[in-house]
C-alpha cells in the first residue's frame, strides 16, 4: 500500500507541474483589430505561438517558441489576424528570416530568460490593423491590471479547445514575493513578472505562449510581459501566470533591433 500511495502522490504532483502556457481561460473574444500589435506565429498555416510587433520588422516572443525555427522549418509571423476561420484581407504574412534566443535560456525548458526576438524578411505596412506596441522603460516595475491576448485554449480541463477568434482577458499584476511563495521552488526570477489572482476566479492562466501582457494607460499602452509558463490545470486558485518581465531585457532587445541586415 505505501508504494501505491507514493505512486498516487507522484501522479498528483506531476499533474500540477509547470508547463509552457497556451491558454486563455475565462477570457472573452476581442474586438476586431483591438490588438494591432498581436502576432500569430504559424508553421504550415497552423498557429503555434503568439508574439508582439515591436518594430516594423521585429517580433517579440518567448524563447520556448523558437523550437520550430531551430529545427529549420519555415515560420510565418502573421499580423492583423483576428478570426482564423474567416478570410482576412487585413492580415499581413511575413517569413521569419533571423531570430535570437536569450543566451542564458535553455530552449524547451520552463526557466528564466525565456525571451526571443524574430526578424521578418520584409517590413510590415503599419496601419490601423497592424501596429507596434511600445516597450517599457528599462527596469520599470509595473503594477495594476493588464490585458493579455491570444489564441490559446479556452478549456478549463486538460484537453485543449482552441478558438478561432483572438481572445482577451484582464489580469492584475501580482506582488512578486507572493508569486515566488506560491511557486515555491519554481523558476520565478527577478526577470519574471506574475499576473493573476490568488482566488483564481478570473479563471485565466495565460494566453498563448510568447504573447503579450500589456498595461493600458490613459495615454499609451506598453508591454509588461511575455507569456512564459503557468500551472496545469488552468485557472485554479494559487495559479498565477508567469511572464518574462520585458523591462528587465530592454538592452538585450534594443541590441537585436539594431540588426536590420
PDB file of C-alpha atoms in Angstrom:
ATOM      1  CA  UNK A   1       0.000   0.000   0.000  1.00  0.00           C
ATOM      2  CA  UNK A   2       2.722   2.578   0.838  1.00  0.00           C
ATOM      3  CA  UNK A   3       4.178   2.087  -2.645  1.00  0.00           C
ATOM      4  CA  UNK A   4       0.798   2.608  -4.279  1.00  0.00           C
ATOM      5  CA  UNK A   5       0.243   5.751  -2.200  1.00  0.00           C
ATOM      6  CA  UNK A   6       3.641   7.065  -3.262  1.00  0.00           C
ATOM      7  CA  UNK A   7       2.715   6.490  -6.891  1.00  0.00           C
ATOM      8  CA  UNK A   8      -0.609   8.295  -6.468  1.00  0.00           C
ATOM      9  CA  UNK A   9       1.183  11.238  -4.850  1.00  0.00           C
ATOM     10  CA  UNK A  10       3.746  11.263  -7.645  1.00  0.00           C
ATOM     11  CA  UNK A  11       0.997  11.348 -10.276  1.00  0.00           C
ATOM     12  CA  UNK A  12      -0.785  14.112  -8.372  1.00  0.00           C
ATOM     13  CA  UNK A  13       2.450  16.088  -8.195  1.00  0.00           C
ATOM     14  CA  UNK A  14       3.197  15.750 -11.898  1.00  0.00           C
ATOM     15  CA  UNK A  15      -0.342  16.850 -12.786  1.00  0.00           C
ATOM     16  CA  UNK A  16       0.336  20.356 -11.489  1.00  0.00           C
ATOM     17  CA  UNK A  17       3.837  20.697 -12.894  1.00  0.00           C
ATOM     18  CA  UNK A  18       4.503  23.895 -14.733  1.00  0.00           C
ATOM     19  CA  UNK A  19       4.490  23.773 -18.487  1.00  0.00           C
ATOM     20  CA  UNK A  20       4.726  26.281 -21.307  1.00  0.00           C
ATOM     21  CA  UNK A  21       1.455  28.144 -21.311  1.00  0.00           C
ATOM     22  CA  UNK A  22      -1.060  28.001 -24.102  1.00  0.00           C
ATOM     23  CA  UNK A  23      -4.359  29.025 -22.590  1.00  0.00           C
ATOM     24  CA  UNK A  24      -6.713  31.917 -22.165  1.00  0.00           C
ATOM     25  CA  UNK A  25      -9.443  30.558 -19.933  1.00  0.00           C
ATOM     26  CA  UNK A  26     -12.305  32.727 -18.783  1.00  0.00           C
ATOM     27  CA  UNK A  27     -11.435  35.333 -21.377  1.00  0.00           C
ATOM     28  CA  UNK A  28     -13.749  36.933 -23.923  1.00  0.00           C
ATOM     29  CA  UNK A  29     -13.429  37.350 -27.682  1.00  0.00           C
ATOM     30  CA  UNK A  30     -11.530  40.504 -28.580  1.00  0.00           C
ATOM     31  CA  UNK A  31     -12.975  43.222 -30.763  1.00  0.00           C
ATOM     32  CA  UNK A  32     -11.807  43.158 -34.355  1.00  0.00           C
ATOM     33  CA  UNK A  33      -8.360  44.788 -34.586  1.00  0.00           C
ATOM     34  CA  UNK A  34      -8.426  45.660 -30.885  1.00  0.00           C
ATOM     35  CA  UNK A  35      -4.823  44.418 -30.613  1.00  0.00           C
ATOM     36  CA  UNK A  36      -3.000  45.584 -33.776  1.00  0.00           C
ATOM     37  CA  UNK A  37       0.336  44.563 -32.234  1.00  0.00           C
ATOM     38  CA  UNK A  38      -0.725  40.912 -31.823  1.00  0.00           C
ATOM     39  CA  UNK A  39       1.269  38.405 -33.894  1.00  0.00           C
ATOM     40  CA  UNK A  40       0.363  34.808 -34.730  1.00  0.00           C
ATOM     41  CA  UNK A  41       3.388  32.570 -35.333  1.00  0.00           C
ATOM     42  CA  UNK A  42       2.432  29.873 -37.821  1.00  0.00           C
ATOM     43  CA  UNK A  43       4.037  26.827 -39.353  1.00  0.00           C
ATOM     44  CA  UNK A  44       2.204  25.414 -42.358  1.00  0.00           C
ATOM     45  CA  UNK A  45      -0.599  27.925 -41.681  1.00  0.00           C
ATOM     46  CA  UNK A  46      -1.097  26.436 -38.205  1.00  0.00           C
ATOM     47  CA  UNK A  47      -0.877  28.796 -35.235  1.00  0.00           C
ATOM     48  CA  UNK A  48       1.545  27.630 -32.535  1.00  0.00           C
ATOM     49  CA  UNK A  49       2.607  30.712 -30.539  1.00  0.00           C
ATOM     50  CA  UNK A  50       1.811  34.359 -30.036  1.00  0.00           C
ATOM     51  CA  UNK A  51       4.092  37.353 -30.288  1.00  0.00           C
ATOM     52  CA  UNK A  52       4.028  41.135 -30.416  1.00  0.00           C
ATOM     53  CA  UNK A  53       5.151  43.634 -33.024  1.00  0.00           C
ATOM     54  CA  UNK A  54       7.843  45.940 -31.581  1.00  0.00           C
ATOM     55  CA  UNK A  55       9.143  47.456 -34.847  1.00  0.00           C
ATOM     56  CA  UNK A  56       8.108  47.133 -38.480  1.00  0.00           C
ATOM     57  CA  UNK A  57      10.480  44.158 -38.885  1.00  0.00           C
ATOM     58  CA  UNK A  58      10.840  42.689 -35.406  1.00  0.00           C
ATOM     59  CA  UNK A  59       8.623  40.469 -33.260  1.00  0.00           C
ATOM     60  CA  UNK A  60       8.992  39.774 -29.536  1.00  0.00           C
ATOM     61  CA  UNK A  61       8.095  36.273 -28.322  1.00  0.00           C
ATOM     62  CA  UNK A  62       9.104  33.555 -25.845  1.00  0.00           C
ATOM     63  CA  UNK A  63      12.352  31.618 -26.162  1.00  0.00           C
ATOM     64  CA  UNK A  64      10.435  28.352 -25.930  1.00  0.00           C
ATOM     65  CA  UNK A  65       8.524  29.311 -29.098  1.00  0.00           C
ATOM     66  CA  UNK A  66      11.658  29.020 -31.254  1.00  0.00           C
ATOM     67  CA  UNK A  67      11.928  25.215 -31.383  1.00  0.00           C
ATOM     68  CA  UNK A  68      10.300  25.152 -34.823  1.00  0.00           C
ATOM     69  CA  UNK A  69      12.790  27.734 -36.112  1.00  0.00           C
ATOM     70  CA  UNK A  70      15.753  25.942 -34.554  1.00  0.00           C
ATOM     71  CA  UNK A  71      14.707  22.759 -36.351  1.00  0.00           C
ATOM     72  CA  UNK A  72      14.934  24.658 -39.647  1.00  0.00           C
ATOM     73  CA  UNK A  73      11.230  24.808 -40.551  1.00  0.00           C
ATOM     74  CA  UNK A  74       9.736  27.887 -42.190  1.00  0.00           C
ATOM     75  CA  UNK A  75       7.779  30.039 -39.758  1.00  0.00           C
ATOM     76  CA  UNK A  76       5.475  32.890 -40.716  1.00  0.00           C
ATOM     77  CA  UNK A  77       4.706  35.814 -38.419  1.00  0.00           C
ATOM     78  CA  UNK A  78       1.180  36.947 -39.254  1.00  0.00           C
ATOM     79  CA  UNK A  79      -0.028  40.416 -38.250  1.00  0.00           C
ATOM     80  CA  UNK A  80      -3.564  41.822 -38.446  1.00  0.00           C
ATOM     81  CA  UNK A  81      -5.113  38.405 -37.787  1.00  0.00           C
ATOM     82  CA  UNK A  82      -8.380  38.119 -35.836  1.00  0.00           C
ATOM     83  CA  UNK A  83     -10.507  35.096 -36.779  1.00  0.00           C
ATOM     84  CA  UNK A  84      -8.706  32.069 -38.241  1.00  0.00           C
ATOM     85  CA  UNK A  85     -11.951  30.715 -39.698  1.00  0.00           C
ATOM     86  CA  UNK A  86     -12.638  33.763 -41.878  1.00  0.00           C
ATOM     87  CA  UNK A  87     -10.679  35.154 -44.837  1.00  0.00           C
ATOM     88  CA  UNK A  88      -8.950  38.360 -43.820  1.00  0.00           C
ATOM     89  CA  UNK A  89      -7.705  40.950 -46.288  1.00  0.00           C
ATOM     90  CA  UNK A  90      -6.074  42.923 -43.460  1.00  0.00           C
ATOM     91  CA  UNK A  91      -3.690  40.140 -42.422  1.00  0.00           C
ATOM     92  CA  UNK A  92      -0.030  40.503 -43.413  1.00  0.00           C
ATOM     93  CA  UNK A  93       2.136  37.378 -43.625  1.00  0.00           C
ATOM     94  CA  UNK A  94       5.927  37.568 -43.373  1.00  0.00           C
ATOM     95  CA  UNK A  95       8.584  34.877 -43.206  1.00  0.00           C
ATOM     96  CA  UNK A  96      10.924  34.877 -40.196  1.00  0.00           C
ATOM     97  CA  UNK A  97      14.427  35.188 -41.655  1.00  0.00           C
ATOM     98  CA  UNK A  98      16.509  35.588 -38.486  1.00  0.00           C
ATOM     99  CA  UNK A  99      15.997  35.072 -34.764  1.00  0.00           C
ATOM    100  CA  UNK A 100      17.804  35.453 -31.464  1.00  0.00           C
ATOM    101  CA  UNK A 101      17.086  33.482 -28.287  1.00  0.00           C
ATOM    102  CA  UNK A 102      18.488  34.751 -24.990  1.00  0.00           C
ATOM    103  CA  UNK A 103      21.945  33.295 -24.353  1.00  0.00           C
ATOM    104  CA  UNK A 104      21.017  32.205 -20.824  1.00  0.00           C
ATOM    105  CA  UNK A 105      17.805  30.413 -21.782  1.00  0.00           C
ATOM    106  CA  UNK A 106      17.788  26.635 -22.087  1.00  0.00           C
ATOM    107  CA  UNK A 107      15.493  26.020 -25.065  1.00  0.00           C
ATOM    108  CA  UNK A 108      12.409  23.958 -24.273  1.00  0.00           C
ATOM    109  CA  UNK A 109      12.662  24.460 -20.529  1.00  0.00           C
ATOM    110  CA  UNK A 110      10.378  26.208 -18.074  1.00  0.00           C
ATOM    111  CA  UNK A 111      13.054  28.655 -16.962  1.00  0.00           C
ATOM    112  CA  UNK A 112      14.039  32.320 -16.707  1.00  0.00           C
ATOM    113  CA  UNK A 113      15.288  34.331 -19.722  1.00  0.00           C
ATOM    114  CA  UNK A 114      12.526  32.784 -21.866  1.00  0.00           C
ATOM    115  CA  UNK A 115      12.738  35.545 -24.484  1.00  0.00           C
ATOM    116  CA  UNK A 116      13.406  35.751 -28.212  1.00  0.00           C
ATOM    117  CA  UNK A 117      13.369  38.378 -30.950  1.00  0.00           C
ATOM    118  CA  UNK A 118      12.425  37.413 -34.516  1.00  0.00           C
ATOM    119  CA  UNK A 119      13.180  39.391 -37.659  1.00  0.00           C
ATOM    120  CA  UNK A 120      10.949  39.109 -40.733  1.00  0.00           C
ATOM    121  CA  UNK A 121      12.043  39.158 -44.367  1.00  0.00           C
ATOM    122  CA  UNK A 122      10.403  42.498 -45.183  1.00  0.00           C
ATOM    123  CA  UNK A 123       8.709  45.242 -43.181  1.00  0.00           C
ATOM    124  CA  UNK A 124       5.035  45.175 -42.301  1.00  0.00           C
ATOM    125  CA  UNK A 125       2.915  48.043 -43.576  1.00  0.00           C
ATOM    126  CA  UNK A 126       1.768  49.787 -40.422  1.00  0.00           C
ATOM    127  CA  UNK A 127      -1.878  50.871 -40.363  1.00  0.00           C
ATOM    128  CA  UNK A 128      -4.935  50.692 -38.093  1.00  0.00           C
ATOM    129  CA  UNK A 129      -4.897  46.861 -38.248  1.00  0.00           C
ATOM    130  CA  UNK A 130      -1.145  46.303 -37.889  1.00  0.00           C
ATOM    131  CA  UNK A 131       0.812  48.455 -35.472  1.00  0.00           C
ATOM    132  CA  UNK A 132       3.513  48.474 -32.806  1.00  0.00           C
ATOM    133  CA  UNK A 133       3.341  48.035 -29.055  1.00  0.00           C
ATOM    134  CA  UNK A 134       5.567  50.333 -27.038  1.00  0.00           C
ATOM    135  CA  UNK A 135       8.336  48.830 -24.915  1.00  0.00           C
ATOM    136  CA  UNK A 136       8.603  49.939 -21.272  1.00  0.00           C
ATOM    137  CA  UNK A 137      11.482  51.901 -19.794  1.00  0.00           C
ATOM    138  CA  UNK A 138      14.480  49.942 -18.551  1.00  0.00           C
ATOM    139  CA  UNK A 139      13.862  48.073 -15.267  1.00  0.00           C
ATOM    140  CA  UNK A 140      10.448  49.692 -14.724  1.00  0.00           C
ATOM    141  CA  UNK A 141       8.327  47.755 -12.209  1.00  0.00           C
ATOM    142  CA  UNK A 142       4.665  47.915 -13.180  1.00  0.00           C
ATOM    143  CA  UNK A 143       1.517  47.423 -11.175  1.00  0.00           C
ATOM    144  CA  UNK A 144      -2.170  47.473 -11.992  1.00  0.00           C
ATOM    145  CA  UNK A 145      -4.392  45.412 -14.253  1.00  0.00           C
ATOM    146  CA  UNK A 146      -3.046  44.243 -17.607  1.00  0.00           C
ATOM    147  CA  UNK A 147      -4.660  42.745 -20.676  1.00  0.00           C
ATOM    148  CA  UNK A 148      -3.490  39.527 -22.248  1.00  0.00           C
ATOM    149  CA  UNK A 149      -4.419  38.395 -25.758  1.00  0.00           C
ATOM    150  CA  UNK A 150      -4.000  35.190 -27.707  1.00  0.00           C
ATOM    151  CA  UNK A 151      -5.497  32.167 -29.397  1.00  0.00           C
ATOM    152  CA  UNK A 152      -4.676  29.794 -26.542  1.00  0.00           C
ATOM    153  CA  UNK A 153      -7.009  27.051 -25.372  1.00  0.00           C
ATOM    154  CA  UNK A 154     -10.270  28.185 -23.768  1.00  0.00           C
ATOM    155  CA  UNK A 155     -10.810  24.918 -21.890  1.00  0.00           C
ATOM    156  CA  UNK A 156     -10.506  24.637 -18.096  1.00  0.00           C
ATOM    157  CA  UNK A 157      -9.660  20.938 -18.369  1.00  0.00           C
ATOM    158  CA  UNK A 158      -6.630  19.044 -19.581  1.00  0.00           C
ATOM    159  CA  UNK A 159      -7.943  18.746 -23.137  1.00  0.00           C
ATOM    160  CA  UNK A 160      -7.355  21.924 -25.118  1.00  0.00           C
ATOM    161  CA  UNK A 161     -10.094  23.664 -27.070  1.00  0.00           C
ATOM    162  CA  UNK A 162      -8.631  26.243 -29.427  1.00  0.00           C
ATOM    163  CA  UNK A 163     -10.685  29.262 -30.509  1.00  0.00           C
ATOM    164  CA  UNK A 164     -10.615  30.790 -33.992  1.00  0.00           C
ATOM    165  CA  UNK A 165     -11.174  34.313 -32.673  1.00  0.00           C
ATOM    166  CA  UNK A 166      -8.480  36.180 -30.733  1.00  0.00           C
ATOM    167  CA  UNK A 167      -9.325  36.117 -27.012  1.00  0.00           C
ATOM    168  CA  UNK A 168      -8.505  38.626 -24.295  1.00  0.00           C
ATOM    169  CA  UNK A 169      -8.565  38.615 -20.514  1.00  0.00           C
ATOM    170  CA  UNK A 170      -7.647  41.057 -17.768  1.00  0.00           C
ATOM    171  CA  UNK A 171      -5.124  40.071 -15.107  1.00  0.00           C
ATOM    172  CA  UNK A 172      -3.799  42.058 -12.152  1.00  0.00           C
ATOM    173  CA  UNK A 173      -0.041  42.076 -11.681  1.00  0.00           C
ATOM    174  CA  UNK A 174       0.735  40.012  -8.592  1.00  0.00           C
ATOM    175  CA  UNK A 175       3.128  41.002  -5.840  1.00  0.00           C
ATOM    176  CA  UNK A 176       6.466  39.402  -6.721  1.00  0.00           C
ATOM    177  CA  UNK A 177       7.119  37.885  -3.301  1.00  0.00           C
ATOM    178  CA  UNK A 178       3.632  36.405  -3.195  1.00  0.00           C
ATOM    179  CA  UNK A 179       4.245  34.788  -6.585  1.00  0.00           C
ATOM    180  CA  UNK A 180       7.610  33.363  -5.508  1.00  0.00           C
ATOM    181  CA  UNK A 181       5.913  31.918  -2.415  1.00  0.00           C
ATOM    182  CA  UNK A 182       3.089  30.322  -4.437  1.00  0.00           C
ATOM    183  CA  UNK A 183       5.517  28.742  -6.918  1.00  0.00           C
ATOM    184  CA  UNK A 184       7.823  27.688  -4.098  1.00  0.00           C
ATOM    185  CA  UNK A 185      10.895  26.161  -5.681  1.00  0.00           C
ATOM    186  CA  UNK A 186       9.674  27.073  -9.165  1.00  0.00           C
ATOM    187  CA  UNK A 187      11.820  29.122 -11.519  1.00  0.00           C
ATOM    188  CA  UNK A 188      10.409  32.584 -10.721  1.00  0.00           C
ATOM    189  CA  UNK A 189      13.263  35.092 -11.048  1.00  0.00           C
ATOM    190  CA  UNK A 190      13.598  38.882 -10.793  1.00  0.00           C
ATOM    191  CA  UNK A 191      13.428  38.812 -14.587  1.00  0.00           C
ATOM    192  CA  UNK A 192       9.854  37.460 -14.353  1.00  0.00           C
ATOM    193  CA  UNK A 193       6.583  39.186 -13.557  1.00  0.00           C
ATOM    194  CA  UNK A 194       3.447  37.353 -12.401  1.00  0.00           C
ATOM    195  CA  UNK A 195      -0.180  38.153 -13.090  1.00  0.00           C
ATOM    196  CA  UNK A 196      -3.400  36.614 -11.825  1.00  0.00           C
ATOM    197  CA  UNK A 197      -5.334  36.409  -8.569  1.00  0.00           C
ATOM    198  CA  UNK A 198      -4.851  34.185  -5.551  1.00  0.00           C
ATOM    199  CA  UNK A 199      -8.529  33.160  -5.806  1.00  0.00           C
ATOM    200  CA  UNK A 200      -8.095  32.258  -9.446  1.00  0.00           C
ATOM    201  CA  UNK A 201     -11.656  33.396 -10.096  1.00  0.00           C
ATOM    202  CA  UNK A 202     -10.639  35.294 -13.207  1.00  0.00           C
ATOM    203  CA  UNK A 203     -10.164  31.751 -14.471  1.00  0.00           C
ATOM    204  CA  UNK A 204      -7.220  32.746 -16.585  1.00  0.00           C
ATOM    205  CA  UNK A 205      -3.868  31.099 -16.607  1.00  0.00           C
ATOM    206  CA  UNK A 206      -2.273  32.777 -19.508  1.00  0.00           C
ATOM    207  CA  UNK A 207      -2.522  33.432 -23.163  1.00  0.00           C
ATOM    208  CA  UNK A 208      -0.635  31.865 -25.925  1.00  0.00           C
ATOM    209  CA  UNK A 209       2.989  31.225 -25.211  1.00  0.00           C
ATOM    210  CA  UNK A 210       5.009  34.183 -26.436  1.00  0.00           C
ATOM    211  CA  UNK A 211       2.015  36.512 -26.394  1.00  0.00           C
ATOM    212  CA  UNK A 212       1.934  39.977 -24.831  1.00  0.00           C
ATOM    213  CA  UNK A 213       0.819  41.136 -21.384  1.00  0.00           C
ATOM    214  CA  UNK A 214       0.062  44.839 -21.809  1.00  0.00           C
ATOM    215  CA  UNK A 215      -0.672  47.707 -19.438  1.00  0.00           C
ATOM    216  CA  UNK A 216      -3.227  50.059 -20.994  1.00  0.00           C
ATOM    217  CA  UNK A 217      -2.674  53.518 -19.548  1.00  0.00           C
ATOM    218  CA  UNK A 218      -4.807  56.566 -20.369  1.00  0.00           C
ATOM    219  CA  UNK A 219      -2.079  57.994 -22.609  1.00  0.00           C
ATOM    220  CA  UNK A 220      -0.434  54.927 -24.070  1.00  0.00           C
ATOM    221  CA  UNK A 221      -0.084  51.155 -23.873  1.00  0.00           C
ATOM    222  CA  UNK A 222       3.146  49.338 -23.105  1.00  0.00           C
ATOM    223  CA  UNK A 223       4.158  45.711 -22.974  1.00  0.00           C
ATOM    224  CA  UNK A 224       4.877  44.477 -19.463  1.00  0.00           C
ATOM    225  CA  UNK A 225       5.334  40.751 -20.054  1.00  0.00           C
ATOM    226  CA  UNK A 226       5.695  37.837 -22.459  1.00  0.00           C
ATOM    227  CA  UNK A 227       3.663  34.706 -21.676  1.00  0.00           C
ATOM    228  CA  UNK A 228       6.148  32.117 -20.404  1.00  0.00           C
ATOM    229  CA  UNK A 229       4.554  29.437 -18.207  1.00  0.00           C
ATOM    230  CA  UNK A 230       1.784  28.548 -15.796  1.00  0.00           C
ATOM    231  CA  UNK A 231       0.416  25.632 -13.824  1.00  0.00           C
ATOM    232  CA  UNK A 232      -1.726  22.802 -15.044  1.00  0.00           C
ATOM    233  CA  UNK A 233      -4.696  22.502 -14.811  1.00  0.00           C
ATOM    234  CA  UNK A 234      -5.570  26.057 -15.635  1.00  0.00           C
ATOM    235  CA  UNK A 235      -7.320  28.894 -13.873  1.00  0.00           C
ATOM    236  CA  UNK A 236      -7.441  27.398 -10.384  1.00  0.00           C
ATOM    237  CA  UNK A 237      -6.572  29.209  -7.162  1.00  0.00           C
ATOM    238  CA  UNK A 238      -2.912  29.954  -6.458  1.00  0.00           C
ATOM    239  CA  UNK A 239      -2.049  29.559 -10.111  1.00  0.00           C
ATOM    240  CA  UNK A 240      -0.770  32.904 -11.430  1.00  0.00           C
ATOM    241  CA  UNK A 241       0.715  33.073 -14.886  1.00  0.00           C
ATOM    242  CA  UNK A 242       4.457  33.682 -15.037  1.00  0.00           C
ATOM    243  CA  UNK A 243       5.695  36.119 -17.665  1.00  0.00           C
ATOM    244  CA  UNK A 244       9.046  37.381 -18.873  1.00  0.00           C
ATOM    245  CA  UNK A 245       9.496  40.894 -17.441  1.00  0.00           C
ATOM    246  CA  UNK A 246      10.150  42.920 -20.604  1.00  0.00           C
ATOM    247  CA  UNK A 247      11.659  45.930 -18.789  1.00  0.00           C
ATOM    248  CA  UNK A 248      14.458  43.681 -17.489  1.00  0.00           C
ATOM    249  CA  UNK A 249      15.606  42.898 -21.038  1.00  0.00           C
ATOM    250  CA  UNK A 250      15.423  46.313 -22.754  1.00  0.00           C
ATOM    251  CA  UNK A 251      19.173  46.496 -23.531  1.00  0.00           C
ATOM    252  CA  UNK A 252      19.107  42.954 -24.925  1.00  0.00           C
ATOM    253  CA  UNK A 253      16.078  43.748 -27.112  1.00  0.00           C
ATOM    254  CA  UNK A 254      17.485  47.077 -28.360  1.00  0.00           C
ATOM    255  CA  UNK A 255      20.668  45.289 -29.412  1.00  0.00           C
ATOM    256  CA  UNK A 256      18.641  42.972 -31.662  1.00  0.00           C
ATOM    257  CA  UNK A 257      16.544  45.811 -33.117  1.00  0.00           C
ATOM    258  CA  UNK A 258      19.761  47.318 -34.499  1.00  0.00           C
ATOM    259  CA  UNK A 259      20.405  44.211 -36.641  1.00  0.00           C
ATOM    260  CA  UNK A 260      18.495  45.096 -39.772  1.00  0.00           C
ATOM    261  CA  UNK A 261      20.579  43.069 -42.235  1.00  0.00           C
TER     262      UNK A 261
END
